[in-house]
PDB file of C-alpha atoms in Angstrom:
ATOM      1  CA  MET A   1     -94.571  43.441  65.097  1.00 47.00           C
ATOM      2  CA  SER A   2     -95.850  39.982  65.828  1.00 45.00           C
ATOM      3  CA  THR A   3     -99.503  39.057  65.806  1.00 49.00           C
ATOM      4  CA  PRO A   4    -100.304  36.374  68.348  1.00 50.00           C
ATOM      5  CA  VAL A   5    -103.803  34.972  68.269  1.00 48.00           C
ATOM      6  CA  SER A   6    -105.516  34.451  71.620  1.00 48.00           C
ATOM      7  CA  ASN A   7    -109.158  33.436  71.976  1.00 53.00           C
ATOM      8  CA  GLY A   8    -109.759  34.395  68.364  1.00 54.00           C
ATOM      9  CA  ILE A   9    -108.475  37.948  68.903  1.00 54.00           C
ATOM     10  CA  ILE A  10    -105.435  39.109  66.998  1.00 51.00           C
ATOM     11  CA  ARG A  11    -103.217  41.265  69.189  1.00 53.00           C
ATOM     12  CA  ARG A  12    -100.321  43.265  67.891  1.00 60.00           C
ATOM     13  CA  THR A  13     -97.228  43.351  70.019  1.00 62.00           C
ATOM     14  CA  ARG A  14     -95.208  46.509  69.764  1.00 71.00           C
ATOM     15  CA  THR A  15     -91.467  46.438  69.779  1.00 85.00           C
ATOM     16  CA  VAL A  16     -90.057  48.220  72.818  1.00 91.00           C
ATOM     17  CA  ASP A  17     -86.331  48.790  73.178  1.00 93.00           C
ATOM     18  CA  ILE A  18     -85.128  49.011  76.794  1.00 94.00           C
ATOM     19  CA  SER A  19     -81.553  47.993  76.010  1.00 94.00           C
ATOM     20  CA  ASN A  20     -80.217  51.323  77.324  1.00 94.00           C
ATOM     21  CA  TRP A  21     -81.095  50.102  80.829  1.00 94.00           C
ATOM     22  CA  GLY A  22     -78.519  47.312  80.607  1.00 93.00           C
ATOM     23  CA  GLU A  23     -78.805  43.612  81.255  1.00 93.00           C
ATOM     24  CA  GLU A  24     -81.366  43.870  84.073  1.00 93.00           C
ATOM     25  CA  PRO A  25     -83.674  46.881  83.822  1.00 94.00           C
ATOM     26  CA  PRO A  26     -85.515  47.992  86.978  1.00 93.00           C
ATOM     27  CA  ARG A  27     -88.917  46.397  87.628  1.00 91.00           C
ATOM     28  CA  TRP A  28     -90.794  49.597  86.886  1.00 94.00           C
ATOM     29  CA  ILE A  29     -89.210  49.784  83.414  1.00 95.00           C
ATOM     30  CA  ALA A  30     -90.163  46.168  82.713  1.00 93.00           C
ATOM     31  CA  LEU A  31     -93.727  46.889  83.813  1.00 93.00           C
ATOM     32  CA  LEU A  32     -93.871  50.037  81.639  1.00 95.00           C
ATOM     33  CA  ALA A  33     -92.439  48.178  78.623  1.00 94.00           C
ATOM     34  CA  ASP A  34     -95.024  45.395  79.040  1.00 90.00           C
ATOM     35  CA  GLU A  35     -97.823  47.959  79.164  1.00 90.00           C
ATOM     36  CA  VAL A  36     -96.541  49.695  76.012  1.00 93.00           C
ATOM     37  CA  ARG A  37     -96.292  46.314  74.251  1.00 91.00           C
ATOM     38  CA  ALA A  38     -99.903  45.565  75.200  1.00 88.00           C
ATOM     39  CA  THR A  39    -101.267  49.014  74.282  1.00 89.00           C
ATOM     40  CA  ASN A  40     -99.073  51.870  73.063  1.00 92.00           C
ATOM     41  CA  ARG A  41     -97.017  54.754  74.504  1.00 94.00           C
ATOM     42  CA  LYS A  42     -99.937  57.210  74.551  1.00 94.00           C
ATOM     43  CA  MET A  43    -102.347  54.830  76.322  1.00 93.00           C
ATOM     44  CA  ALA A  44     -99.641  53.736  78.776  1.00 92.00           C
ATOM     45  CA  GLY A  45     -98.916  57.378  79.568  1.00 94.00           C
ATOM     46  CA  GLU A  46    -102.601  58.097  80.124  1.00 94.00           C
ATOM     47  CA  ARG A  47    -102.903  55.068  82.432  1.00 90.00           C
ATOM     48  CA  ILE A  48    -100.003  56.154  84.639  1.00 92.00           C
ATOM     49  CA  GLY A  49    -100.637  59.885  84.390  1.00 94.00           C
ATOM     50  CA  VAL A  50     -97.688  61.104  82.312  1.00 95.00           C
ATOM     51  CA  SER A  51     -97.199  62.179  78.722  1.00 96.00           C
ATOM     52  CA  ARG A  52     -96.356  59.926  75.797  1.00 96.00           C
ATOM     53  CA  THR A  53     -93.021  61.717  75.593  1.00 96.00           C
ATOM     54  CA  ALA A  54     -92.228  60.945  79.257  1.00 96.00           C
ATOM     55  CA  VAL A  55     -92.962  57.252  78.552  1.00 96.00           C
ATOM     56  CA  SER A  56     -90.617  57.224  75.552  1.00 95.00           C
ATOM     57  CA  LEU A  57     -87.867  59.024  77.414  1.00 96.00           C
ATOM     58  CA  ALA A  58     -88.152  56.696  80.428  1.00 96.00           C
ATOM     59  CA  LEU A  59     -88.040  53.562  78.294  1.00 96.00           C
ATOM     60  CA  ALA A  60     -84.950  54.911  76.447  1.00 95.00           C
ATOM     61  CA  ASN A  61     -83.266  55.787  79.767  1.00 95.00           C
ATOM     62  CA  ARG A  62     -83.106  59.407  78.678  1.00 94.00           C
ATOM     63  CA  TYR A  63     -85.483  60.927  81.216  1.00 90.00           C
ATOM     64  CA  PRO A  64     -84.345  64.564  81.623  1.00 89.00           C
ATOM     65  CA  SER A  65     -84.839  64.834  85.379  1.00 87.00           C
ATOM     66  CA  PRO A  66     -81.923  63.947  87.664  1.00 86.00           C
ATOM     67  CA  SER A  67     -84.231  61.489  89.407  1.00 89.00           C
ATOM     68  CA  THR A  68     -86.799  59.127  87.912  1.00 90.00           C
ATOM     69  CA  GLU A  69     -88.463  58.693  91.328  1.00 91.00           C
ATOM     70  CA  SER A  70     -91.649  60.539  90.333  1.00 92.00           C
ATOM     71  CA  ILE A  71     -92.376  58.528  87.199  1.00 94.00           C
ATOM     72  CA  GLU A  72     -91.209  55.357  88.892  1.00 92.00           C
ATOM     73  CA  LYS A  73     -93.792  55.848  91.656  1.00 88.00           C
ATOM     74  CA  LYS A  74     -96.540  56.501  89.136  1.00 91.00           C
ATOM     75  CA  VAL A  75     -95.687  53.375  87.108  1.00 92.00           C
ATOM     76  CA  LEU A  76     -95.603  51.114  90.181  1.00 86.00           C
ATOM     77  CA  LEU A  77     -98.815  52.554  91.546  1.00 81.00           C
ATOM     78  CA  ALA A  78    -100.666  52.111  88.235  1.00 85.00           C
ATOM     79  CA  LEU A  79     -99.141  48.903  86.886  1.00 87.00           C
ATOM     80  CA  ASP A  80     -97.812  46.897  89.846  1.00 82.00           C
ATOM     81  CA  GLY A  81    -101.150  46.306  91.488  1.00 79.00           C
ATOM     82  CA  LEU A  82    -102.489  43.058  92.824  1.00 81.00           C
ATOM     83  CA  GLN A  83    -105.936  41.747  93.589  1.00 82.00           C
ATOM     84  CA  CYS A  84    -106.518  41.939  97.368  1.00 86.00           C
ATOM     85  CA  PRO A  85    -108.812  39.053  98.351  1.00 86.00           C
ATOM     86  CA  ALA A  86    -109.652  40.681 101.691  1.00 84.00           C
ATOM     87  CA  GLN A  87    -110.720  44.033 100.252  1.00 84.00           C
ATOM     88  CA  GLN A  88    -111.900  42.760  96.857  1.00 84.00           C
ATOM     89  CA  LEU A  89    -109.914  45.594  95.244  1.00 83.00           C
ATOM     90  CA  THR A  90    -106.768  46.056  93.186  1.00 80.00           C
ATOM     91  CA  ILE A  91    -104.183  47.684  95.423  1.00 82.00           C
ATOM     92  CA  SER A  92    -100.508  48.575  94.993  1.00 77.00           C
ATOM     93  CA  VAL A  93     -97.775  46.349  96.356  1.00 74.00           C
ATOM     94  CA  GLU A  94     -96.895  49.205  98.780  1.00 73.00           C
ATOM     95  CA  GLN A  95    -100.480  49.369 100.088  1.00 80.00           C
ATOM     96  CA  CYS A  96    -100.484  45.573 100.564  1.00 84.00           C
ATOM     97  CA  ARG A  97     -97.191  45.680 102.442  1.00 81.00           C
ATOM     98  CA  ASP A  98     -98.305  48.582 104.643  1.00 84.00           C
ATOM     99  CA  TYR A  99    -101.644  46.987 105.483  1.00 84.00           C
ATOM    100  CA  ARG A 100    -100.164  43.594 106.458  1.00 82.00           C
ATOM    101  CA  ALA A 101     -97.344  45.165 108.464  1.00 85.00           C
ATOM    102  CA  ARG A 102     -99.510  47.289 110.725  1.00 88.00           C
ATOM    103  CA  PRO A 103    -100.455  46.098 114.213  1.00 91.00           C
ATOM    104  CA  ALA A 104    -103.643  44.061 114.673  1.00 92.00           C
ATOM    105  CA  PRO A 105    -106.643  46.451 114.767  1.00 91.00           C
ATOM    106  CA  THR A 106    -108.136  45.031 117.982  1.00 91.00           C
ATOM    107  CA  HIS A 107    -110.625  47.942 118.233  1.00 93.00           C
ATOM    108  CA  ASN A 108    -112.538  47.101 115.085  1.00 93.00           C
ATOM    109  CA  PRO A 109    -113.948  43.604 114.413  1.00 92.00           C
ATOM    110  CA  MET A 110    -114.291  44.116 110.631  1.00 89.00           C
ATOM    111  CA  ALA A 111    -110.767  45.483 110.322  1.00 88.00           C
ATOM    112  CA  MET A 112    -109.527  42.570 112.466  1.00 91.00           C
ATOM    113  CA  ARG A 113    -111.126  40.018 110.090  1.00 89.00           C
ATOM    114  CA  MET A 114    -109.476  41.712 107.138  1.00 87.00           C
ATOM    115  CA  TRP A 115    -106.119  41.908 108.941  1.00 88.00           C
ATOM    116  CA  ARG A 116    -106.304  38.175 109.813  1.00 90.00           C
ATOM    117  CA  HIS A 117    -107.091  37.353 106.190  1.00 88.00           C
ATOM    118  CA  CYS A 118    -104.096  39.432 105.148  1.00 87.00           C
ATOM    119  CA  GLN A 119    -101.790  37.450 107.427  1.00 87.00           C
ATOM    120  CA  SER A 120    -102.523  34.235 105.539  1.00 87.00           C
ATOM    121  CA  CYS A 121    -102.937  35.799 102.093  1.00 87.00           C
ATOM    122  CA  PRO A 122    -100.969  34.292  99.179  1.00 84.00           C
ATOM    123  CA  HIS A 123     -99.582  37.775  98.441  1.00 81.00           C
ATOM    124  CA  ASN A 124     -97.973  37.902 101.911  1.00 80.00           C
ATOM    125  CA  PRO A 125     -94.415  36.476 101.674  1.00 78.00           C
ATOM    126  CA  ASP A 126     -94.360  36.020 105.466  1.00 77.00           C
ATOM    127  CA  ARG A 127     -97.840  34.449 105.632  1.00 72.00           C
ATOM    128  CA  GLN A 128     -98.699  32.274 108.553  1.00 59.00           C
ATOM    129  CA  GLN A 129     -99.687  28.868 107.232  1.00 56.00           C
ATOM    130  CA  GLY A 130    -102.444  26.850 108.913  1.00 50.00           C
ATOM    131  CA  ASP A 131    -101.788  23.590 110.699  1.00 41.00           C
ATOM    132  CA  ASP A 132    -103.086  21.595 107.715  1.00 42.00           C
ATOM    133  CA  GLN A 133     -99.722  21.688 105.936  1.00 41.00           C
TER     134      GLN A 133
END
């Protein structure tokens, strides 16, 4: 374990082996591994809503279910969030994508302001840039 010092706080970094996932592990595994390095398996499991054992099995690519879809969804929902400037909330990447892709809510002025903000948001890969660029 290494002990990097940041702002006067010593933080232990846990060793997490995800080599069973191959050269390029899926994004959700990388997010889960980062969370375990920052906390531990038990705390990571509590944050995403699964057991410590499920976290360990997923990281080792030994999850007993034929599909990892359930745990993958939980990891992405809990750990792959972003700060939405329009809503002033942390939302999932899926929520962000769904919100910006919906049609303009012309019936509701507040929703329309938020939707317009979303169209030019830095999190929107298809954002419409202003004329000042």
